GROMACS .gro file of C-alpha atoms in nm:
model
  463
    1MET     CA    1  -0.006   0.007  -0.002
    2THR     CA    2   0.130   0.351  -0.101
    3THR     CA    3   0.292   0.501   0.242
    4VAL     CA    4   0.088   0.872   0.284
    5THR     CA    5   0.265   1.095   0.511
    6ASN     CA    6   0.059   1.230   0.768
    7ARG     CA    7   0.090   1.586   0.677
    8SER     CA    8  -0.033   1.498   0.300
    9ARG     CA    9  -0.297   1.274   0.464
   10ARG     CA   10  -0.441   1.530   0.694
   11LYS     CA   11  -0.458   1.771   0.454
   12LEU     CA   12  -0.624   1.545   0.196
   13LEU     CA   13  -0.895   1.462   0.486
   14LEU     CA   14  -0.944   1.824   0.558
   15ASN     CA   15  -1.007   1.928   0.215
   16MET     CA   16  -1.258   1.595   0.186
   17ALA     CA   17  -1.434   1.708   0.501
   18ARG     CA   18  -1.482   2.063   0.375
   19THR     CA   19  -1.666   1.935   0.054
   20GLY     CA   20  -1.828   1.664   0.239
   21ALA     CA   21  -1.673   1.396   0.035
   22LEU     CA   22  -1.501   1.182   0.319
   23LEU     CA   23  -1.769   0.933   0.363
   24PRO     CA   24  -1.766   0.803   0.024
   25PHE     CA   25  -1.406   0.802  -0.012
   26ALA     CA   26  -1.379   0.621   0.308
   27GLY     CA   27  -1.610   0.360   0.194
   28GLN     CA   28  -1.414   0.296  -0.134
   29MET     CA   29  -1.087   0.295   0.049
   30LEU     CA   30  -1.186   0.055   0.309
   31GLY     CA   31  -1.412  -0.163   0.079
   32GLN     CA   32  -1.710  -0.150   0.284
   33ASN     CA   33  -2.033  -0.003   0.308
   34VAL     CA   34  -2.037   0.288   0.553
   35TYR     CA   35  -2.391   0.291   0.668
   36ALA     CA   36  -2.436   0.611   0.786
   37GLN     CA   37  -2.609   0.817   0.507
   38THR     CA   38  -2.779   1.159   0.492
   39GLY     CA   39  -3.140   1.146   0.421
   40ARG     CA   40  -3.218   0.793   0.497
   41ALA     CA   41  -3.277   0.540   0.807
   42GLN     CA   42  -3.039   0.286   0.818
   43ARG     CA   43  -3.158   0.034   1.059
   44VAL     CA   44  -3.533   0.031   1.237
   45LEU     CA   45  -3.681  -0.096   1.539
   46PHE     CA   46  -4.053  -0.193   1.603
   47LEU     CA   47  -4.075  -0.187   1.967
   48TYR     CA   48  -4.457  -0.325   2.108
   49TYR     CA   49  -4.579  -0.283   2.458
   50PRO     CA   50  -4.891  -0.419   2.564
   51ASN     CA   51  -5.271  -0.283   2.678
   52GLY     CA   52  -5.217   0.081   2.561
   53VAL     CA   53  -5.210   0.374   2.775
   54VAL     CA   54  -5.420   0.565   3.009
   55PRO     CA   55  -5.493   0.871   2.782
   56TYR     CA   56  -5.481   1.137   2.984
   57ASN     CA   57  -5.162   1.033   3.153
   58TRP     CA   58  -4.979   0.991   2.851
   59ARG     CA   59  -5.053   1.288   2.628
   60PRO     CA   60  -4.825   1.562   2.628
   61ALA     CA   61  -4.923   1.911   2.707
   62GLN     CA   62  -4.869   2.037   2.357
   63PHE     CA   63  -5.157   1.951   2.122
   64ASP     CA   64  -4.970   2.002   1.796
   65GLY     CA   65  -4.629   2.128   1.663
   66GLY     CA   66  -4.311   2.141   1.819
   67ILE     CA   67  -4.177   2.047   2.173
   68GLY     CA   68  -4.080   2.340   2.328
   69GLY     CA   69  -3.912   2.168   2.618
   70SER     CA   70  -3.876   1.845   2.833
   71GLN     CA   71  -4.165   1.995   3.062
   72GLU     CA   72  -4.425   1.962   2.780
   73LEU     CA   73  -4.397   1.578   2.840
   74SER     CA   74  -4.667   1.371   3.012
   75PHE     CA   75  -4.606   1.156   3.328
   76GLY     CA   76  -4.612   0.849   3.087
   77LEU     CA   77  -4.383   0.997   2.869
   78GLY     CA   78  -4.136   1.138   3.122
   79PRO     CA   79  -3.867   0.893   3.126
   80LEU     CA   80  -3.767   1.038   2.726
   81ALA     CA   81  -3.759   1.412   2.874
   82ASN     CA   82  -3.366   1.388   2.794
   83TRP     CA   83  -3.452   1.293   2.454
   84HIS     CA   84  -3.773   1.541   2.385
   85ASP     CA   85  -3.570   1.685   2.069
   86ARG     CA   86  -3.534   1.350   1.905
   87LEU     CA   87  -3.881   1.208   1.927
   88ILE     CA   88  -4.206   1.260   1.760
   89VAL     CA   89  -4.529   1.201   1.917
   90LEU     CA   90  -4.803   1.074   1.742
   91ARG     CA   91  -5.178   1.166   1.906
   92ASN     CA   92  -5.496   0.998   1.818
   93LEU     CA   93  -5.305   0.759   1.527
   94THR     CA   94  -5.564   0.517   1.412
   95LEU     CA   95  -5.432   0.185   1.460
   96ASP     CA   96  -5.543  -0.018   1.129
   97ILE     CA   97  -5.566  -0.338   1.289
   98GLY     CA   98  -5.857  -0.479   1.060
   99SER     CA   99  -6.226  -0.514   1.118
  100GLY     CA  100  -6.406  -0.712   1.412
  101ALA     CA  101  -6.130  -0.648   1.623
  102GLY     CA  102  -6.212  -0.650   1.979
  103ALA     CA  103  -5.983  -0.855   2.199
  104HIS     CA  104  -5.613  -0.756   2.285
  105TYR     CA  105  -5.486  -1.078   2.095
  106ASN     CA  106  -5.689  -0.953   1.783
  107ASP     CA  107  -5.555  -0.641   1.794
  108MET     CA  108  -5.239  -0.761   1.887
  109ARG     CA  109  -5.174  -0.962   1.561
  110GLY     CA  110  -5.314  -0.686   1.341
  111ILE     CA  111  -5.099  -0.398   1.448
  112LEU     CA  112  -4.777  -0.465   1.219
  113THR     CA  113  -5.022  -0.613   0.937
  114GLY     CA  114  -5.270  -0.399   0.924
  115ASN     CA  115  -5.533  -0.699   0.928
  116LYS     CA  116  -5.548  -0.919   1.209
  117ASP     CA  117  -5.660  -1.186   0.959
  118ILE     CA  118  -5.429  -1.076   0.700
  119SER     CA  119  -5.354  -1.393   0.422
  120ALA     CA  120  -5.075  -1.623   0.457
  121SER     CA  121  -4.939  -1.483   0.131
  122SER     CA  122  -4.885  -1.139   0.260
  123ALA     CA  123  -4.644  -1.047   0.580
  124SER     CA  124  -4.604  -0.771   0.851
  125ILE     CA  125  -4.442  -0.449   0.775
  126ASP     CA  126  -4.091  -0.547   0.924
  127HIS     CA  127  -4.083  -0.850   0.730
  128LEU     CA  128  -4.201  -0.636   0.391
  129ILE     CA  129  -3.929  -0.364   0.465
  130ALA     CA  130  -3.671  -0.639   0.496
  131GLU     CA  131  -3.787  -0.818   0.189
  132GLN     CA  132  -3.724  -0.510   0.003
  133LEU     CA  133  -3.395  -0.483   0.146
  134GLY     CA  134  -3.260  -0.790  -0.023
  135SER     CA  135  -3.093  -1.052   0.183
  136GLU     CA  136  -3.206  -0.899   0.511
  137SER     CA  137  -3.397  -1.083   0.749
  138VAL     CA  138  -3.567  -0.968   1.074
  139LEU     CA  139  -3.451  -1.020   1.412
  140SER     CA  140  -3.729  -1.125   1.607
  141LEU     CA  141  -3.716  -1.108   1.980
  142GLY     CA  142  -3.984  -1.113   2.262
  143VAL     CA  143  -3.965  -1.132   2.661
  144ARG     CA  144  -4.205  -1.331   2.811
  145THR     CA  145  -4.453  -1.337   2.510
  146GLY     CA  146  -4.595  -1.692   2.584
  147SER     CA  147  -4.649  -1.969   2.343
  148LYS     CA  148  -4.967  -1.874   2.129
  149SER     CA  149  -4.895  -1.853   1.787
  150ASP     CA  150  -5.208  -1.642   1.702
  151ILE     CA  151  -5.072  -1.318   1.921
  152MET     CA  152  -4.726  -1.275   1.803
  153ILE     CA  153  -4.720  -0.911   1.645
  154SER     CA  154  -4.453  -1.034   1.357
  155LYS     CA  155  -4.568  -1.218   1.068
  156PRO     CA  156  -4.315  -1.360   0.783
  157ARG     CA  157  -4.480  -1.430   0.448
  158ASN     CA  158  -4.625  -1.770   0.342
  159VAL     CA  159  -4.726  -1.818   0.729
  160GLY     CA  160  -5.071  -1.862   0.833
  161THR     CA  161  -5.238  -1.584   1.071
  162THR     CA  162  -5.264  -1.788   1.379
  163GLU     CA  163  -4.910  -2.004   1.311
  164ARG     CA  164  -4.668  -1.716   1.357
  165PRO     CA  165  -4.350  -1.821   1.467
  166ILE     CA  166  -4.245  -1.764   1.850
  167PRO     CA  167  -3.997  -1.495   1.890
  168ASN     CA  168  -3.656  -1.573   2.077
  169ASN     CA  169  -3.740  -1.516   2.402
  170ASP     CA  170  -3.411  -1.612   2.580
  171PRO     CA  171  -3.129  -1.312   2.584
  172ARG     CA  172  -2.861  -1.576   2.601
  173ASP     CA  173  -2.967  -1.795   2.336
  174VAL     CA  174  -3.000  -1.495   2.128
  175ALA     CA  175  -2.654  -1.406   2.177
  176ALA     CA  176  -2.499  -1.694   2.117
  177LYS     CA  177  -2.675  -1.735   1.790
  178LEU     CA  178  -2.582  -1.370   1.690
  179ALA     CA  179  -2.230  -1.442   1.780
  180LEU     CA  180  -2.210  -1.697   1.498
  181GLY     CA  181  -2.252  -1.397   1.246
  182ILE     CA  182  -1.967  -1.216   1.358
  183GLY     CA  183  -1.699  -1.399   1.200
  184ASP     CA  184  -1.319  -1.413   1.283
  185VAL     CA  185  -1.225  -1.144   1.450
  186ASP     CA  186  -0.854  -1.223   1.460
  187SER     CA  187  -0.770  -1.242   1.105
  188PRO     CA  188  -0.469  -1.036   0.971
  189GLN     CA  189  -0.715  -0.829   0.745
  190SER     CA  190  -0.908  -0.749   1.032
  191ASP     CA  191  -0.592  -0.611   1.192
  192GLU     CA  192  -0.469  -0.436   0.890
  193MET     CA  193  -0.820  -0.247   0.851
  194ARG     CA  194  -0.823  -0.180   1.189
  195ARG     CA  195  -0.502   0.023   1.172
  196ILE     CA  196  -0.674   0.188   0.880
  197TYR     CA  197  -0.948   0.314   1.081
  198GLU     CA  198  -0.731   0.409   1.354
  199ALA     CA  199  -0.523   0.634   1.119
  200ILE     CA  200  -0.839   0.810   0.967
  201LEU     CA  201  -0.993   0.851   1.302
  202ASP     CA  202  -0.655   1.021   1.454
  203ASP     CA  203  -0.709   1.275   1.218
  204PHE     CA  204  -1.077   1.396   1.321
  205ASP     CA  205  -0.910   1.600   1.629
  206SER     CA  206  -0.762   1.823   1.357
  207LEU     CA  207  -1.043   1.797   1.151
  208ALA     CA  208  -1.280   1.916   1.426
  209ASN     CA  209  -1.073   2.253   1.430
  210ALA     CA  210  -1.149   2.344   1.075
  211THR     CA  211  -1.386   2.629   0.984
  212LEU     CA  212  -1.693   2.428   0.860
  213ASP     CA  213  -2.059   2.525   0.850
  214THR     CA  214  -2.312   2.361   1.077
  215ALA     CA  215  -2.466   2.124   0.806
  216ARG     CA  216  -2.082   2.007   0.712
  217ARG     CA  217  -1.996   1.967   1.073
  218SER     CA  218  -2.311   1.761   1.136
  219LYS     CA  219  -2.173   1.551   0.863
  220LEU     CA  220  -1.827   1.533   0.980
  221ALA     CA  221  -1.976   1.392   1.320
  222ILE     CA  222  -2.187   1.120   1.078
  223HIS     CA  223  -1.841   1.021   0.918
  224GLU     CA  224  -1.690   0.982   1.248
  225ASN     CA  225  -1.949   0.758   1.408
  226ALA     CA  226  -1.980   0.558   1.075
  227LEU     CA  227  -1.603   0.499   1.093
  228LYS     CA  228  -1.595   0.404   1.465
  229ARG     CA  229  -1.848   0.136   1.395
  230LEU     CA  230  -1.662  -0.006   1.118
  231LYS     CA  231  -1.341  -0.019   1.333
  232ASP     CA  232  -1.546  -0.214   1.587
  233GLN     CA  233  -1.661  -0.429   1.307
  234SER     CA  234  -1.292  -0.498   1.188
  235GLY     CA  235  -1.199  -0.679   1.493
  236VAL     CA  236  -1.173  -0.467   1.781
  237GLN     CA  237  -1.399  -0.572   2.062
  238VAL     CA  238  -1.436  -0.246   2.266
  239GLY     CA  239  -1.772  -0.351   2.356
  240GLU     CA  240  -1.954  -0.287   2.020
  241CYS     CA  241  -1.954  -0.640   1.907
  242ALA     CA  242  -1.916  -0.810   2.258
  243PHE     CA  243  -2.258  -0.874   2.346
  244PHE     CA  244  -2.186  -1.256   2.312
  245SER     CA  245  -2.057  -1.315   2.673
  246THR     CA  246  -2.133  -1.581   2.882
  247ASP     CA  247  -2.264  -1.313   3.131
  248VAL     CA  248  -2.574  -1.238   2.894
  249LEU     CA  249  -2.915  -1.297   3.099
  250SER     CA  250  -3.087  -1.611   3.023
  251ASP     CA  251  -3.475  -1.665   3.131
  252PRO     CA  252  -3.546  -1.986   3.281
  253TYR     CA  253  -3.921  -1.920   3.204
  254ALA     CA  254  -3.889  -1.833   2.840
  255ASN     CA  255  -4.080  -2.129   2.717
  256SER     CA  256  -4.280  -2.156   3.009
  257THR     CA  257  -4.693  -2.181   3.002
  258GLN     CA  258  -4.708  -2.140   3.400
  259ALA     CA  259  -4.842  -1.833   3.592
  260LEU     CA  260  -4.547  -1.668   3.749
  261SER     CA  261  -4.503  -1.556   4.080
  262GLN     CA  262  -4.412  -1.197   4.226
  263THR     CA  263  -4.054  -1.301   4.259
  264GLU     CA  264  -4.015  -1.456   3.942
  265TRP     CA  265  -4.169  -1.136   3.754
  266GLN     CA  266  -3.853  -0.935   3.910
  267MET     CA  267  -3.670  -1.053   3.605
  268PHE     CA  268  -3.858  -0.899   3.335
  269PRO     CA  269  -3.711  -0.541   3.308
  270HIS     CA  270  -3.365  -0.686   3.306
  271LEU     CA  271  -3.464  -0.935   3.030
  272CYS     CA  272  -3.608  -0.682   2.858
  273ARG     CA  273  -3.277  -0.439   2.877
  274ALA     CA  274  -3.100  -0.768   2.752
  275GLN     CA  275  -3.299  -0.788   2.457
  276ILE     CA  276  -3.245  -0.447   2.356
  277ASP     CA  277  -2.850  -0.495   2.433
  278ASN     CA  278  -2.909  -0.780   2.186
  279ILE     CA  279  -3.066  -0.567   1.906
  280VAL     CA  280  -2.826  -0.263   1.943
  281GLY     CA  281  -2.522  -0.530   1.924
  282ALA     CA  282  -2.697  -0.683   1.611
  283PHE     CA  283  -2.730  -0.340   1.470
  284SER     CA  284  -2.362  -0.198   1.540
  285CYS     CA  285  -2.241  -0.499   1.392
  286GLY     CA  286  -2.416  -0.510   1.102
  287LEU     CA  287  -2.583  -0.824   1.132
  288HIS     CA  288  -2.902  -0.686   1.111
  289ARG     CA  289  -3.098  -0.367   0.979
  290VAL     CA  290  -3.477  -0.455   1.101
  291ALA     CA  291  -3.576  -0.565   1.459
  292THR     CA  292  -3.902  -0.668   1.643
  293LEU     CA  293  -3.939  -0.666   2.015
  294GLN     CA  294  -4.250  -0.799   2.138
  295LEU     CA  295  -4.281  -0.718   2.517
  296SER     CA  296  -4.511  -0.968   2.687
  297LYS     CA  297  -4.875  -0.994   2.585
  298GLY     CA  298  -5.170  -0.777   2.523
  299ASP     CA  299  -5.441  -0.930   2.782
  300GLU     CA  300  -5.481  -0.830   3.134
  301ASN     CA  301  -5.672  -1.121   3.235
  302GLY     CA  302  -5.525  -1.454   3.359
  303ASN     CA  303  -5.202  -1.274   3.497
  304LEU     CA  304  -5.064  -1.251   3.159
  305VAL     CA  305  -4.953  -0.899   3.204
  306ASN     CA  306  -4.809  -0.842   3.529
  307TYR     CA  307  -4.701  -0.527   3.739
  308SER     CA  308  -4.512  -0.704   3.983
  309TYR     CA  309  -4.173  -0.587   3.940
  310ASP     CA  310  -4.024  -0.341   4.178
  311GLU     CA  311  -3.933  -0.061   3.909
  312CYS     CA  312  -4.284  -0.073   3.788
  313TRP     CA  313  -4.420  -0.028   4.178
  314GLN     CA  314  -4.169   0.261   4.223
  315MET     CA  315  -4.322   0.459   3.955
  316ALA     CA  316  -4.687   0.384   4.079
  317GLN     CA  317  -4.579   0.537   4.412
  318GLN     CA  318  -4.401   0.802   4.195
  319ALA     CA  319  -4.760   0.848   4.031
  320LEU     CA  320  -4.903   0.881   4.356
  321ASP     CA  321  -4.663   1.174   4.496
  322GLN     CA  322  -4.733   1.337   4.199
  323GLY     CA  323  -5.102   1.369   4.243
  324ILE     CA  324  -5.185   1.122   3.957
  325LYS     CA  325  -5.511   0.974   4.125
  326PRO     CA  326  -5.717   0.653   3.999
  327SER     CA  327  -6.014   0.753   3.819
  328GLN     CA  328  -6.374   0.605   3.777
  329ASN     CA  329  -6.479   0.515   3.452
  330GLY     CA  330  -6.182   0.680   3.254
  331ASP     CA  331  -6.297   0.994   3.444
  332PRO     CA  332  -5.996   1.193   3.539
  333VAL     CA  333  -6.203   1.441   3.711
  334THR     CA  334  -6.404   1.225   3.940
  335PRO     CA  335  -6.153   1.005   4.148
  336MET     CA  336  -6.271   0.680   4.296
  337THR     CA  337  -6.306   0.671   4.690
  338ARG     CA  338  -6.009   0.440   4.712
  339TRP     CA  339  -5.755   0.299   4.512
  340TYR     CA  340  -5.963  -0.040   4.479
  341ASN     CA  341  -5.670  -0.271   4.371
  342GLU     CA  342  -5.399  -0.142   4.626
  343PHE     CA  343  -5.202  -0.452   4.499
  344ALA     CA  344  -5.248  -0.394   4.133
  345SER     CA  345  -4.892  -0.330   4.120
  346HIS     CA  346  -4.838  -0.692   4.227
  347SER     CA  347  -5.086  -0.879   4.095
  348ALA     CA  348  -5.280  -0.799   3.742
  349SER     CA  349  -5.617  -0.783   3.716
  350HIS     CA  350  -5.876  -0.750   3.433
  351ARG     CA  351  -5.904  -0.331   3.534
  352PRO     CA  352  -5.592  -0.281   3.728
  353GLY     CA  353  -5.645   0.086   3.793
  354ASP     CA  354  -5.522   0.402   3.615
  355VAL     CA  355  -5.257   0.476   3.850
  356PRO     CA  356  -5.063   0.104   3.797
  357HIS     CA  357  -5.138   0.114   3.446
  358THR     CA  358  -4.981   0.464   3.406
  359ALA     CA  359  -4.692   0.373   3.583
  360GLN     CA  360  -4.629   0.037   3.355
  361VAL     CA  361  -4.648   0.283   3.062
  362ARG     CA  362  -4.386   0.525   3.193
  363TRP     CA  363  -4.182   0.203   3.269
  364TYR     CA  364  -4.232   0.105   2.912
  365HIS     CA  365  -4.093   0.429   2.807
  366SER     CA  366  -3.823   0.470   3.034
  367LEU     CA  367  -3.700   0.106   2.854
  368LEU     CA  368  -3.728   0.312   2.527
  369ALA     CA  369  -3.506   0.570   2.709
  370TYR     CA  370  -3.263   0.316   2.732
  371THR     CA  371  -3.253   0.195   2.383
  372LEU     CA  372  -3.187   0.540   2.263
  373GLU     CA  373  -2.925   0.565   2.543
  374GLN     CA  374  -2.769   0.247   2.384
  375LEU     CA  375  -2.796   0.336   2.043
  376ASN     CA  376  -2.621   0.705   2.078
  377HIS     CA  377  -2.361   0.525   2.311
  378LYS     CA  378  -2.257   0.299   1.996
  379GLY     CA  379  -2.292   0.606   1.743
  380LEU     CA  380  -2.622   0.455   1.595
  381LEU     CA  381  -2.884   0.693   1.675
  382ASP     CA  382  -2.864   0.949   1.402
  383ASP     CA  383  -2.947   0.678   1.134
  384THR     CA  384  -3.170   0.458   1.324
  385LEU     CA  385  -3.563   0.484   1.396
  386VAL     CA  386  -3.736   0.349   1.686
  387VAL     CA  387  -4.128   0.290   1.638
  388MET     CA  388  -4.282   0.236   1.974
  389PHE     CA  389  -4.649   0.141   1.995
  390SER     CA  390  -4.912  -0.087   2.167
  391GLU     CA  391  -5.207  -0.271   2.067
  392VAL     CA  392  -5.508  -0.046   2.212
  393GLY     CA  393  -5.624   0.321   2.154
  394ASP     CA  394  -5.803   0.517   2.362
  395GLY     CA  395  -5.811   0.288   2.679
  396SER     CA  396  -6.211   0.306   2.702
  397GLN     CA  397  -6.261   0.023   2.468
  398HIS     CA  398  -6.089  -0.248   2.310
  399GLY     CA  399  -5.985  -0.163   1.942
  400GLY     CA  400  -5.783   0.090   1.708
  401ALA     CA  401  -5.934   0.444   1.790
  402ALA     CA  402  -5.669   0.702   1.935
  403GLY     CA  403  -5.377   0.523   1.915
  404SER     CA  404  -5.064   0.623   2.098
  405VAL     CA  405  -4.718   0.582   1.883
  406THR     CA  406  -4.370   0.718   1.935
  407LEU     CA  407  -4.114   0.768   1.677
  408ALA     CA  408  -3.758   0.841   1.800
  409GLY     CA  409  -3.403   0.860   1.668
  410GLY     CA  410  -3.261   1.051   1.390
  411ALA     CA  411  -3.341   0.840   1.059
  412GLY     CA  412  -3.045   0.984   0.910
  413GLY     CA  413  -3.154   1.328   0.920
  414ALA     CA  414  -3.477   1.239   0.716
  415LEU     CA  415  -3.708   1.347   1.005
  416ASN     CA  416  -3.775   1.679   1.176
  417THR     CA  417  -3.801   1.566   1.539
  418GLY     CA  418  -3.925   1.730   1.842
  419ARG     CA  419  -4.244   1.759   1.759
  420ILE     CA  420  -4.626   1.633   1.834
  421ILE     CA  421  -4.864   1.533   1.541
  422HIS     CA  422  -5.211   1.541   1.587
  423CYS     CA  423  -5.347   1.263   1.375
  424GLY     CA  424  -5.691   1.327   1.350
  425ASN     CA  425  -6.015   1.225   1.536
  426GLY     CA  426  -5.850   0.891   1.609
  427SER     CA  427  -6.163   0.687   1.505
  428ASN     CA  428  -6.106   0.380   1.291
  429ALA     CA  429  -6.476   0.396   1.186
  430ASP     CA  430  -6.511   0.760   1.088
  431PRO     CA  431  -6.407   0.818   0.726
  432GLN     CA  432  -6.329   1.182   0.814
  433ARG     CA  433  -6.044   1.051   1.036
  434ILE     CA  434  -5.688   1.184   0.900
  435TRP     CA  435  -5.413   0.898   0.933
  436GLY     CA  436  -5.355   0.562   1.073
  437THR     CA  437  -5.100   0.288   1.096
  438HIS     CA  438  -5.095   0.194   0.736
  439GLN     CA  439  -4.975   0.563   0.633
  440LEU     CA  440  -4.724   0.565   0.948
  441PHE     CA  441  -4.546   0.223   0.859
  442GLY     CA  442  -4.572   0.343   0.489
  443ASP     CA  443  -4.354   0.608   0.589
  444VAL     CA  444  -4.116   0.407   0.814
  445ALA     CA  445  -4.035   0.208   0.514
  446ARG     CA  446  -3.986   0.468   0.278
  447LEU     CA  447  -3.718   0.630   0.549
  448MET     CA  448  -3.533   0.290   0.490
  449GLY     CA  449  -3.525   0.353   0.138
  450VAL     CA  450  -3.840   0.083   0.047
  451ASN     CA  451  -4.040   0.270  -0.221
  452SER     CA  452  -4.245  -0.028  -0.346
  453LEU     CA  453  -4.435  -0.228  -0.105
  454PRO     CA  454  -4.672  -0.475  -0.237
  455GLU     CA  455  -4.978  -0.352  -0.076
  456ALA     CA  456  -5.112   0.024  -0.182
  457HIS     CA  457  -5.240   0.074   0.158
  458TRP     CA  458  -4.889   0.128   0.313
  459SER     CA  459  -4.924   0.487   0.160
  460GLY     CA  460  -4.756   0.718   0.394
  461GLY     CA  461  -4.788   1.113   0.448
  462VAL     CA  462  -4.784   1.113   0.837
  463VAL     CA  463  -4.434   1.238   0.900
   0.00000   0.00000   0.00000
C-alpha cells in the first residue's frame, strides 16, 4: 500500500471533509459499506408494549407542533425528557388492525399487518421492509410472550396468521446465535483494517478545528460515527460486538406456560434490557437492519400481563406522589373513593386501575429511553429509527381508536423531530379521520429506502 505522510494525509482529509466527500472516499478505500448516509434511516426497531395507555396520563401538554422543552411531556412519557428533541409523538393515530377486532390478541396480531386476519401470502411491515432490502432478515425477539402463535405481532410471508413463529425469548440464546454471525475477529485482514480506521480517526481531532458550516460539521460527526462502527466491526472488541458474553442473562421461564410469581416477574425489566442490548449489538455489528421486539402479551386477564416488578411499583408510588389519582370509568376529574386494587402493581387483574397502568406505561417508556441511550453510545442513533406502539387505543374500549405511537431517533436526518403530530379524530370507523398506522408504517418503509411495497394501503404521508 502506498505510504502517505501524516501531513499530506491530514490535508487531503481536511479538504474532503470541507466538501462533504470524506464518507464516500472512506467506503471505497476500506472496501466496505459505510452505513451512515444522510437522508435515510439505516436500521429500524419496532418496539411493542401491551395494553395501550391511560390517555390523559400519556398525552403531552402540547396539542400539536414543536416540543418546546421536556416539561411538555406527560408523566407516561416522562423518562424521555432528555430525548424530547429526538421524538415524534403521534396523538390519535388510528390503529389499523382490521375489522371485527375487539380482544387484545386480535388487536396484537393486526398491529404490524394492518389486518388481524391477513392472508398467508402477505407479511407484517417489518418483514416487508426486510424483503425489499434484499437478503435482510428480521431479528424477531420477545420477552415473556408466551407460546400462543396467534398473538404474535410479527408475521413472515407464507405463514398463516394464527401460526406465526414465536420470537426468541431467551437473551442468552439470542446472543449465542448472533455471535455466530460475527466471524473471525483475529484475522490479519481485520488487524490491517483496524489500523487504517485508527489512522483516519486520528485526523478527526484536527478536522474538528476546521472552519466548517453547521451542515458540514453535522456530516463530519456522522462520518466519524460510521468509521468508529466500521473499526469495531473489523475485529477490535471495544464493546460494540462483545454482546455474546456468557454473562448475558438467560430466562429460565422463556418457554413456560405457567403463571409466574411476583419473584419470578422481577426478572422482567432485566430481560427487556438484555434483549435491547442484543438488538443494539446486532445493529452495531451489521448483522441486522430490521428488528422487532415484543414485550409480553396484550391481555390483562389471567395474570398474562403483570405489574409485579419493583421498578414498576416504584413508578406507581411516584405517580401518587405527583398527584396522579385513580379515576372512575376513565374520568380523571372524578376520583374513586379509594384505590380499589392496592395490590395492582403486584398482581394483575382485568382492570388494574389507572395508577398502576400509568406506571407501567411510564416504565415501558423508560425502556425506550434506555434504547436511545444504548444506540447513542454506539454511535447509531443518528441513522436509526425506533417505532414504539401498543395494540389498543383510547383506553375506553378494545380497538384501534386514538392510538399512541412514538417515533424516536435520527433516521439519517430525514425526520424533523422534537414535535407532536395530532393525527385526527382517532376513530377507525369515521371516514373523516386523517391518519392511521397504514400511512405511518408506509412512511417508515420509505425512510428505510423502501419505495415499492406490495400493498397500496401503506401509503405514507404522516411524518
